[in-house]
XYZ file of C-alpha atoms in Angstrom:
657
model
C 27.164 -31.237 -10.036
C 30.427 -32.814 -8.988
C 30.490 -36.246 -7.372
C 32.860 -36.733 -4.446
C 34.419 -40.195 -4.353
C 34.443 -41.507 -0.806
C 35.322 -45.203 -1.111
C 38.345 -46.106 -3.165
C 41.789 -47.649 -2.781
C 43.317 -45.086 -0.402
C 46.741 -46.736 -0.805
C 47.102 -44.240 -3.644
C 46.503 -41.193 -1.488
C 50.008 -40.014 -2.292
C 48.849 -39.451 -5.847
C 46.404 -36.845 -4.540
C 49.272 -34.531 -3.482
C 48.073 -33.897 0.088
C 50.202 -30.790 0.568
C 47.608 -28.600 2.221
C 44.295 -30.258 2.891
C 45.080 -31.932 6.180
C 47.830 -29.553 7.212
C 45.309 -26.763 7.043
C 43.090 -28.469 9.573
C 46.006 -29.136 11.882
C 47.142 -25.541 11.734
C 47.371 -22.940 14.473
C 44.721 -20.218 15.027
C 43.982 -17.808 12.194
C 46.248 -15.078 13.478
C 49.220 -17.392 13.388
C 50.367 -17.991 9.840
C 52.866 -20.773 9.452
C 54.384 -22.835 6.709
C 52.129 -25.713 5.741
C 53.748 -29.083 6.345
C 54.008 -31.127 3.148
C 53.136 -34.475 4.579
C 51.777 -37.384 2.591
C 49.515 -39.816 4.405
C 49.239 -43.340 3.093
C 47.141 -45.764 5.137
C 48.347 -49.320 4.937
C 45.266 -50.873 3.422
C 41.706 -50.210 2.404
C 39.325 -52.672 0.746
C 38.571 -52.072 -2.897
C 35.024 -51.441 -4.034
C 33.409 -51.349 -7.443
C 33.645 -48.198 -9.517
C 32.034 -45.022 -8.260
C 28.272 -44.977 -8.241
C 27.087 -42.322 -10.710
C 23.769 -41.391 -9.157
C 21.776 -38.409 -10.371
C 20.838 -35.932 -7.703
C 18.624 -32.875 -8.055
C 20.613 -29.717 -7.393
C 19.043 -27.832 -4.543
C 20.129 -25.332 -1.972
C 21.641 -26.929 1.100
C 19.024 -27.405 3.756
C 19.683 -26.273 7.292
C 19.942 -29.320 9.448
C 21.317 -28.386 12.833
C 19.201 -27.617 15.860
C 20.138 -23.921 15.960
C 18.035 -23.322 12.863
C 14.902 -24.915 14.156
C 15.315 -28.676 13.590
C 15.743 -30.298 16.966
C 17.991 -33.280 17.216
C 16.440 -36.552 18.207
C 17.016 -37.837 21.734
C 20.162 -39.883 22.083
C 18.181 -42.960 22.950
C 16.404 -43.087 19.577
C 17.770 -44.990 16.655
C 20.208 -42.763 14.818
C 20.881 -44.970 11.824
C 17.312 -45.628 10.814
C 17.946 -44.191 7.339
C 21.286 -45.904 6.713
C 19.792 -49.057 5.238
C 17.834 -47.038 2.700
C 21.063 -45.345 1.597
C 22.873 -48.617 1.124
C 20.005 -50.443 -0.508
C 18.902 -47.823 -3.017
C 21.223 -44.876 -3.513
C 19.383 -43.891 -6.646
C 16.422 -42.827 -4.539
C 18.538 -40.817 -2.128
C 16.639 -37.775 -0.921
C 18.507 -34.648 0.153
C 16.193 -34.018 3.081
C 16.649 -37.578 4.320
C 20.412 -37.117 4.120
C 20.398 -33.927 6.200
C 17.936 -35.435 8.638
C 20.367 -38.291 9.111
C 23.211 -35.819 9.705
C 21.161 -33.957 12.292
C 20.560 -37.173 14.215
C 24.253 -37.812 14.724
C 25.870 -36.598 17.925
C 29.549 -36.936 17.017
C 31.869 -36.503 14.062
C 32.755 -40.191 14.210
C 29.121 -41.116 13.589
C 28.987 -38.827 10.557
C 32.143 -40.320 9.072
C 30.932 -43.842 9.786
C 27.736 -43.040 7.954
C 29.617 -41.562 4.986
C 31.822 -44.656 4.789
C 28.773 -46.655 3.665
C 28.585 -44.533 0.497
C 30.793 -44.774 -2.577
C 30.151 -41.355 -4.068
C 28.290 -38.299 -2.896
C 27.185 -35.066 -4.603
C 29.460 -32.189 -3.664
C 26.604 -30.258 -2.023
C 25.904 -33.117 0.367
C 29.602 -33.711 0.942
C 30.059 -30.048 1.856
C 27.056 -30.311 4.166
C 28.632 -33.314 5.870
C 31.903 -31.420 6.261
C 30.029 -28.486 7.785
C 28.229 -30.782 10.211
C 31.568 -32.204 11.357
C 33.060 -28.749 11.883
C 29.953 -27.511 13.704
C 30.018 -30.402 16.164
C 33.728 -29.939 16.851
C 33.189 -26.220 17.372
C 30.393 -26.882 19.854
C 32.825 -29.126 21.677
C 35.107 -26.035 21.876
C 37.828 -27.783 19.937
C 40.410 -25.388 18.505
C 41.269 -27.912 15.842
C 40.016 -31.247 14.623
C 41.048 -34.290 16.690
C 43.767 -36.545 15.345
C 41.354 -39.439 14.808
C 39.212 -37.248 12.547
C 42.184 -35.964 10.569
C 43.437 -39.491 9.962
C 40.045 -40.837 8.937
C 40.184 -42.032 5.317
C 36.752 -40.650 4.388
C 37.593 -37.247 5.846
C 40.887 -37.227 3.946
C 39.088 -38.028 0.708
C 36.687 -35.135 1.258
C 39.454 -32.608 1.887
C 41.662 -33.768 -0.965
C 39.022 -33.427 -3.618
C 37.778 -30.082 -2.278
C 41.363 -28.834 -2.487
C 42.331 -30.217 -5.877
C 39.091 -29.977 -7.829
C 37.324 -26.739 -6.724
C 36.478 -25.820 -10.312
C 34.278 -28.925 -10.578
C 32.221 -28.011 -7.536
C 28.763 -26.496 -7.728
C 28.312 -23.002 -6.314
C 26.524 -24.328 -3.246
C 29.094 -27.044 -2.644
C 31.971 -24.572 -3.040
C 30.739 -21.900 -0.648
C 29.439 -24.437 1.870
C 32.810 -26.184 2.047
C 34.565 -22.846 2.520
C 32.054 -21.831 5.184
C 32.539 -25.123 7.014
C 36.299 -24.718 7.272
C 36.000 -21.215 8.733
C 34.106 -22.634 11.701
C 37.433 -23.910 13.032
C 40.834 -22.283 13.402
C 42.139 -23.049 9.927
C 45.210 -21.288 8.595
C 43.994 -18.797 5.942
C 47.236 -19.344 3.997
C 46.714 -23.090 3.635
C 46.386 -24.375 0.096
C 42.950 -25.824 0.863
C 41.478 -22.469 1.811
C 43.441 -20.521 -0.787
C 42.184 -22.759 -3.588
C 38.569 -22.509 -2.445
C 38.777 -18.716 -2.003
C 40.441 -18.281 -5.405
C 37.717 -20.312 -7.107
C 35.017 -18.255 -5.353
C 36.656 -15.036 -6.503
C 36.874 -16.301 -10.101
C 33.179 -17.096 -10.149
C 32.361 -13.810 -8.454
C 34.263 -11.872 -11.109
C 32.304 -13.720 -13.791
C 29.019 -13.006 -12.013
C 28.334 -16.697 -11.753
C 27.183 -16.913 -8.117
C 23.537 -17.060 -7.140
C 21.987 -15.027 -4.307
C 22.376 -17.693 -1.634
C 26.007 -18.344 -2.567
C 26.775 -14.616 -2.488
C 25.327 -14.300 1.026
C 27.240 -17.320 2.330
C 30.454 -16.156 0.676
C 30.062 -12.664 2.129
C 29.829 -13.959 5.696
C 32.694 -16.372 5.130
C 35.048 -13.720 3.758
C 34.275 -11.485 6.742
C 35.591 -14.245 9.004
C 38.644 -14.837 6.834
C 39.592 -11.328 5.710
C 37.609 -8.938 7.912
C 35.128 -6.216 6.887
C 37.841 -4.346 4.941
C 37.857 -7.024 2.239
C 37.544 -5.460 -1.218
C 35.827 -8.617 -2.403
C 33.065 -7.928 0.109
C 32.257 -4.636 -1.641
C 31.837 -6.513 -4.919
C 29.513 -9.044 -3.262
C 27.306 -6.278 -1.843
C 27.313 -4.534 -5.236
C 26.122 -7.700 -6.981
C 23.467 -8.328 -4.322
C 22.119 -4.801 -4.865
C 21.450 -5.725 -8.474
C 19.359 -8.767 -7.564
C 15.609 -8.760 -7.146
C 14.698 -9.144 -3.490
C 11.979 -11.603 -4.502
C 14.835 -14.026 -5.276
C 16.035 -13.918 -1.661
C 14.888 -16.615 0.743
C 14.235 -15.490 4.359
C 17.560 -16.965 5.501
C 19.323 -15.014 2.738
C 17.781 -11.741 3.926
C 18.936 -12.466 7.475
C 22.433 -13.289 6.204
C 22.437 -10.057 4.196
C 21.593 -8.083 7.354
C 24.515 -9.768 9.106
C 26.875 -8.856 6.268
C 25.762 -5.219 6.185
C 25.966 -5.059 9.980
C 29.695 -5.703 9.798
C 29.990 -2.797 7.349
C 28.025 -0.433 9.604
C 30.451 2.451 8.968
C 29.343 2.340 5.314
C 25.633 2.319 6.153
C 25.111 5.725 4.545
C 26.452 4.401 1.228
C 24.049 1.453 1.372
C 21.028 3.301 2.791
C 18.944 3.100 -0.391
C 19.580 -0.659 -0.508
C 18.773 -0.926 3.210
C 15.477 0.887 2.688
C 14.525 -1.706 0.066
C 15.513 -4.565 2.370
C 13.652 -3.090 5.349
C 10.453 -2.686 3.352
C 10.724 -6.149 1.797
C 11.460 -7.781 5.161
C 8.056 -6.740 6.501
C 6.513 -9.586 4.526
C 9.085 -12.115 5.801
C 8.745 -11.512 9.545
C 6.084 -14.218 10.108
C 8.484 -16.808 8.663
C 11.508 -15.881 10.776
C 12.784 -18.098 13.567
C 13.538 -16.704 17.053
C 17.243 -16.670 16.210
C 16.629 -14.790 12.963
C 14.414 -12.192 14.673
C 17.139 -11.462 17.223
C 19.779 -11.208 14.480
C 17.727 -8.800 12.357
C 17.029 -6.580 15.362
C 20.729 -6.577 16.266
C 21.630 -5.569 12.716
C 19.046 -2.758 12.718
C 20.669 -1.390 15.878
C 24.193 -1.615 14.468
C 23.052 0.069 11.241
C 21.088 2.750 13.141
C 17.919 2.089 11.148
C 15.695 4.386 13.182
C 13.595 5.029 10.092
C 12.701 1.305 9.957
C 10.265 1.596 12.862
C 7.469 -0.350 11.074
C 9.854 -3.299 10.771
C 10.910 -2.985 14.418
C 7.266 -2.930 15.519
C 6.415 -6.006 13.477
C 9.483 -7.865 14.737
C 8.438 -6.905 18.265
C 4.934 -8.243 17.657
C 6.259 -11.635 16.588
C 8.950 -11.629 19.283
C 6.114 -11.937 21.815
C 5.296 -15.383 20.418
C 8.919 -16.506 20.555
C 9.840 -15.387 24.083
C 9.614 -18.968 25.433
C 11.966 -20.117 22.653
C 14.646 -17.412 22.754
C 17.974 -18.426 24.212
C 19.373 -16.155 26.927
C 21.688 -14.520 24.399
C 18.925 -13.991 21.842
C 16.583 -12.538 24.459
C 19.308 -10.111 25.524
C 19.746 -8.937 21.928
C 16.008 -8.399 21.499
C 15.870 -6.343 24.684
C 18.898 -4.287 23.626
C 17.125 -3.466 20.360
C 13.898 -2.482 22.124
C 15.884 -0.225 24.451
C 17.701 1.344 21.492
C 14.540 2.015 19.477
C 12.472 3.028 22.499
C 9.978 0.247 21.847
C 7.797 -1.320 24.504
C 4.689 -3.410 24.303
C 2.430 -4.574 27.119
C 1.990 -7.982 25.490
C 5.751 -8.354 25.265
C 6.112 -7.311 28.902
C 3.478 -9.851 29.969
C 5.213 -12.644 28.056
C 8.571 -11.532 29.466
C 7.146 -11.653 33.001
C 6.027 -15.235 32.472
C 9.427 -16.249 31.084
C 11.452 -14.562 33.811
C 9.196 -15.609 36.677
C 9.366 -19.274 35.660
C 12.956 -19.540 34.453
C 14.892 -16.719 36.105
C 17.133 -19.118 38.038
C 18.228 -20.728 34.763
C 18.746 -17.531 32.741
C 22.296 -16.411 32.042
C 23.455 -13.484 34.229
C 23.809 -11.202 31.213
C 20.237 -11.940 30.123
C 18.935 -11.133 33.619
C 20.811 -7.811 33.616
C 19.392 -6.982 30.163
C 15.864 -7.683 31.415
C 16.418 -5.327 34.345
C 17.938 -2.662 32.101
C 14.888 -2.900 29.837
C 12.535 -2.392 32.801
C 14.679 0.476 34.081
C 15.032 2.324 30.779
C 11.331 2.009 29.949
C 10.355 2.671 33.609
C 8.302 -0.534 33.687
C 7.311 -1.489 37.223
C 6.897 -5.228 36.748
C 6.562 -6.827 40.146
C 6.815 -10.430 38.826
C 10.138 -9.626 37.130
C 11.567 -7.614 40.027
C 10.538 -10.236 42.577
C 12.011 -13.078 40.514
C 15.287 -11.218 39.985
C 15.525 -10.385 43.686
C 15.074 -14.069 44.540
C 17.661 -15.053 41.937
C 20.209 -12.622 43.357
C 19.718 -13.930 46.879
C 20.206 -17.521 45.682
C 22.945 -16.997 43.082
C 24.672 -13.698 43.853
C 28.127 -15.145 43.237
C 27.487 -15.699 39.523
C 26.963 -11.981 38.822
C 29.839 -9.627 37.986
C 30.100 -6.199 39.693
C 28.617 -4.510 36.613
C 25.739 -6.980 36.506
C 25.089 -6.561 40.244
C 24.743 -2.822 39.713
C 22.409 -3.355 36.743
C 20.268 -5.674 38.874
C 19.952 -3.398 41.897
C 19.652 0.041 40.242
C 16.120 -0.551 38.858
C 14.784 -1.172 42.364
C 15.861 2.352 43.326
C 14.803 3.973 40.088
C 11.361 2.335 40.143
C 10.949 2.901 43.890
C 10.157 -0.734 44.636
C 11.044 -3.036 47.513
C 10.519 -6.770 46.822
C 9.032 -9.067 49.468
C 12.510 -10.409 50.297
C 14.048 -6.926 50.602
C 15.770 -7.745 53.895
C 17.503 -10.810 52.462
C 18.283 -8.982 49.212
C 20.091 -6.045 50.810
C 21.767 -8.231 53.411
C 23.217 -10.279 50.549
C 24.258 -7.113 48.745
C 25.939 -5.716 51.831
C 27.853 -8.971 52.386
C 29.009 -8.892 48.758
C 30.156 -5.274 49.039
C 32.124 -6.005 52.189
C 33.818 -8.946 50.470
C 34.343 -7.416 47.005
C 34.294 -3.659 47.547
C 37.530 -3.030 45.635
C 36.395 -5.086 42.637
C 33.563 -2.648 41.863
C 34.505 0.181 39.466
C 34.094 3.515 41.312
C 31.264 4.888 39.135
C 29.442 1.557 39.206
C 29.710 1.474 42.989
C 28.455 5.049 43.336
C 25.404 4.374 41.137
C 24.664 1.218 43.104
C 24.828 2.889 46.537
C 22.861 5.914 45.335
C 20.098 3.610 44.050
C 19.893 1.949 47.450
C 19.377 5.321 49.143
C 16.418 6.102 46.857
C 14.422 3.286 48.488
C 15.612 4.149 52.006
C 18.230 1.413 52.161
C 20.930 3.872 53.117
C 24.538 2.660 52.647
C 25.701 4.026 56.008
C 28.464 1.426 56.331
C 30.058 2.613 53.084
C 29.574 6.393 53.253
C 32.932 6.972 54.924
C 34.636 5.158 52.051
C 32.870 6.976 49.226
C 33.395 10.390 50.846
C 37.112 9.697 51.309
C 39.666 11.592 49.166
C 41.076 8.270 47.930
C 37.729 7.095 46.509
C 36.984 10.522 45.026
C 40.356 10.473 43.289
C 39.588 7.012 41.878
C 36.175 8.232 40.797
C 37.698 11.130 38.898
C 40.315 8.961 37.239
C 42.304 10.768 34.567
C 39.605 13.378 33.938
C 40.202 17.000 34.925
C 37.036 17.000 37.065
C 34.180 14.756 38.085
C 31.149 14.544 35.819
C 27.981 16.372 36.850
C 25.921 13.235 37.529
C 28.505 11.762 39.910
C 28.715 15.052 41.808
C 24.918 15.184 42.108
C 24.747 11.601 43.367
C 27.463 12.287 45.942
C 25.658 15.442 47.091
C 22.343 13.625 47.447
C 24.046 10.892 49.489
C 25.459 13.636 51.732
C 21.985 15.160 52.070
C 20.607 11.713 52.907
C 23.194 11.297 55.660
C 22.226 14.673 57.143
C 18.437 14.333 56.914
C 17.787 10.612 57.258
C 20.861 9.253 59.047
C 21.603 11.733 61.851
C 23.466 8.975 63.690
C 26.136 8.929 60.969
C 29.210 10.678 62.390
C 31.786 9.775 59.756
C 33.537 11.971 57.178
C 31.439 14.382 55.114
C 31.710 15.193 51.436
C 34.158 18.026 50.764
C 32.338 21.228 49.668
C 34.183 21.351 46.341
C 32.386 18.134 45.302
C 28.910 19.425 46.201
C 26.490 20.771 43.579
C 24.152 23.696 44.218
C 21.168 22.295 42.323
C 19.942 18.836 41.382
C 18.030 20.221 38.383
C 20.346 20.388 35.365
C 19.611 19.978 31.647
C 21.953 17.062 30.936
C 21.750 14.770 33.960
C 19.196 15.668 36.601
C 18.109 14.019 39.825
C 14.764 15.799 39.393
C 12.215 15.476 36.590
C 11.287 18.857 35.044
C 7.674 19.842 35.442
C 5.241 19.037 32.631
C 4.768 22.458 30.994
C 1.137 22.021 29.889
C 0.157 20.702 33.293
C 2.047 23.570 34.937
C 0.155 26.198 32.887
C -3.176 24.637 33.792
C -2.386 24.710 37.534
C -1.108 28.292 37.258
C -4.462 29.435 35.885
C -6.261 27.646 38.699
C -4.006 29.171 41.359
C -4.499 32.695 40.023
C -8.273 32.147 40.104
C -7.984 30.806 43.651
C -5.471 33.265 45.161
C -6.429 36.286 43.104
C -3.012 37.178 41.668
C 0.260 35.741 40.420
C 2.255 37.447 43.186
C 1.071 34.961 45.829
C 3.054 31.960 44.597
C 6.519 31.385 43.221
C 8.236 28.794 41.052
C 11.832 27.717 40.416
C 12.758 28.290 44.054
C 16.090 26.796 45.095
C 16.034 25.289 48.580
C 19.051 25.428 50.914
C 19.676 21.743 50.157
C 19.932 21.771 46.356
C 16.343 20.847 45.487
C 14.626 23.172 43.065
C 10.914 23.597 43.705
C 10.338 23.991 40.000
C 6.604 23.642 40.489
C 5.097 26.018 43.059
C 5.960 27.433 46.495
C 3.367 29.224 48.657
C 4.324 31.079 51.855
C 2.033 31.370 54.900
C 2.395 33.538 57.985
C 1.716 32.391 61.544
C -1.998 33.179 61.281
C -2.370 31.271 58.026
C -2.461 34.221 55.638
C -0.922 33.749 52.208
C 2.110 35.988 51.807
C 3.423 37.545 48.590
C 6.285 35.640 46.983
C 8.643 38.527 47.767
C 8.054 38.270 51.513
C 11.076 36.998 53.447
C 9.951 37.859 56.982
C 7.094 36.435 59.043
C 7.139 33.229 56.986
C 5.753 30.540 59.277
C 5.081 27.734 56.813
C 6.025 26.898 53.230
C 3.868 24.789 50.929
C 5.612 22.962 48.080
C 3.262 21.951 45.273
C 4.566 18.978 43.318
C 2.786 19.007 39.967
C 3.565 15.449 38.928
C 3.187 14.675 35.242
C 3.335 11.180 33.686
C 7.154 11.227 33.443
C 7.441 11.298 37.224
C 5.673 7.946 37.509
C 6.493 4.436 36.418
C 5.083 3.561 33.011
C 1.279 3.258 32.963
C 1.066 3.405 36.748
C 0.505 5.773 39.649
C 3.720 4.767 41.365
C 6.255 7.586 41.781
C 9.798 7.071 40.557
C 12.467 6.721 43.209
C 14.046 10.127 42.633
C 10.665 11.877 42.923
C 9.708 10.007 46.075
C 13.112 10.885 47.558
C 12.696 14.562 46.662
C 9.292 14.762 48.358
C 10.595 12.869 51.384
C 13.521 15.262 51.741
C 11.325 18.348 51.280
C 9.158 17.192 54.185
C 12.266 16.671 56.331
C 13.338 20.214 55.392
C 10.080 21.563 56.839
C 7.940 21.932 53.709
C 4.297 20.940 53.621
C 4.343 18.860 50.462
C 1.123 18.842 48.422
C 1.125 16.424 45.505
C -0.900 17.331 42.385
C -0.787 14.189 40.174
C -1.766 14.540 36.540
C -4.391 11.802 36.678
C -6.445 13.791 39.236
C -6.699 17.034 37.254
C -6.334 16.252 33.539
C -10.116 15.989 33.013
C -11.212 18.829 35.334
C -12.865 22.012 34.103
C -11.463 25.384 35.191
C -14.036 25.748 37.976
C -13.522 22.165 39.131
C -9.752 22.753 39.204
C -10.154 25.776 41.509
C -12.287 23.716 43.888
C -9.761 20.871 43.723
C -6.839 23.193 44.566
C -8.756 24.726 47.460
C -9.373 21.268 48.946
C -5.753 20.221 48.393
C -4.147 23.374 49.793
C -6.420 24.475 52.563
C -8.526 21.542 53.742
C -6.158 21.035 56.684
C -5.752 24.794 57.275
C -9.247 26.083 57.860
C -7.954 29.437 59.037
C -5.960 30.169 55.880
C -6.916 33.401 54.132
C -5.791 35.264 51.030
């Protein structure tokens, strides 16, 4: 292990040939390559100290010390230099964990450098860790480069000089950690400091001299420096494939997922390796931090690991425990993964309800929109979440972008739910639309207004605008024609204006933009009937009515709705007419055979589009009879006939067949 000399006569800094070390850290962003200034810094004076202290330190992997990886920093008010005396008094007993704990207690780069100035020499692994801590703190401060006072600090200069000029003497961990630290800031990739470190890494890689942890760190670092097209990255992955997974620590497995995620287009080439990693990771899940769980799930999505469902399920199980500890960004990633893999869990939903209900006002807007998208995609009617989000929107509507506003409001329509503060919610939405109408993308605006109509919050004040030729042209954009879903939504809004808003006298939708049926294979505003449920009801109806000719299915109404379930015609005296009869029809009965997909998940609450369909059928003159799956799924054939008789004819005692 190399020892980094920190305290020496820095009047001789010119002898260190500082051509690139400091210039690199003063450089422009990565995409701007410039000629490194050959400037020699020579501070006026520095007290001399005895020769370097040759302490023996056990070589160990660098410990994670910053709060992101689970070790919280101490409060500012606590003593931060409690361990400094032990360093100065007995360096021989220096403990690596104590050193990193000291680093984690510091809140500024100046404190780190002041601490390092008390030491004469330092193992390269610890020196690289200190350099990484400095770069991490400056990055958190959103600094694009290191401040001048840091660059001119004598201890910092000594660190950079020896990393630049003596990379071959560094340990593997010290080498890759130093390189990783410098990539946290905008350092010129053509600087001699980085070039020397990269060259040394490549030499050791070619010799096969890097351990698993160093390979993982180097892989992530080269992605930042050279991009995923780096040929060196292929060699790193090849060497990692030859290692036993038992040699990987949990953080190495997570880093490996991140590396492979960047190479997602080559996932097929690495699938056998991925299968090994996925199976091995099952045993590591209990040891993963919230951040690591979110990163693994994100990688599984990027790599399209649909066959790794056991791993997804186990990650989901442990994600329940970490919901209070996820950051907004991490929670959003977890939800995105659950949406992608179609995963939902009632324990996760319960924990999510508690998190959102208590902290919704403090969640980032993107996290709130991801929560709502998760509920919408999985059709989860969670009143605590929907109520909390509605309250958040009323209080903080201005912090949401047009896309996020749409993602917040759409689930209310889809799930057919009005929160307790519905009046305030839609008043706030209307005010926002009046003020920012033109900032909403046309398709986003259409989806938003259509969702409002599903819960009878009809956008009458905006119908004239969305039916106008100008808006329709914007909606179409550069496409040759409007997509089927947009046309269906426009048509249903027109139907809503005719049936539910007779007072609306504004422009109507041009006939060329109207669809003839809402039931289409690709994007439907109606849910197809459950086939098994449909067959069961058909048998019961034939037993009840005596023949198949007395009821029809797949009947298209004059207003686009397809009665895909059952239609029964009655004459004026209440007799059931054959399905072919077109005259003497006095009443039409529409049977809605509602399977589980027409309801919110694990509930008896109809989805918005189904409730709207039944509402419109009644306004069109149909007698709507709902046959929900939960009322008939356990009935015998005889019981089903009796059930249908009560449902169809209990209010029509004179009906005959």
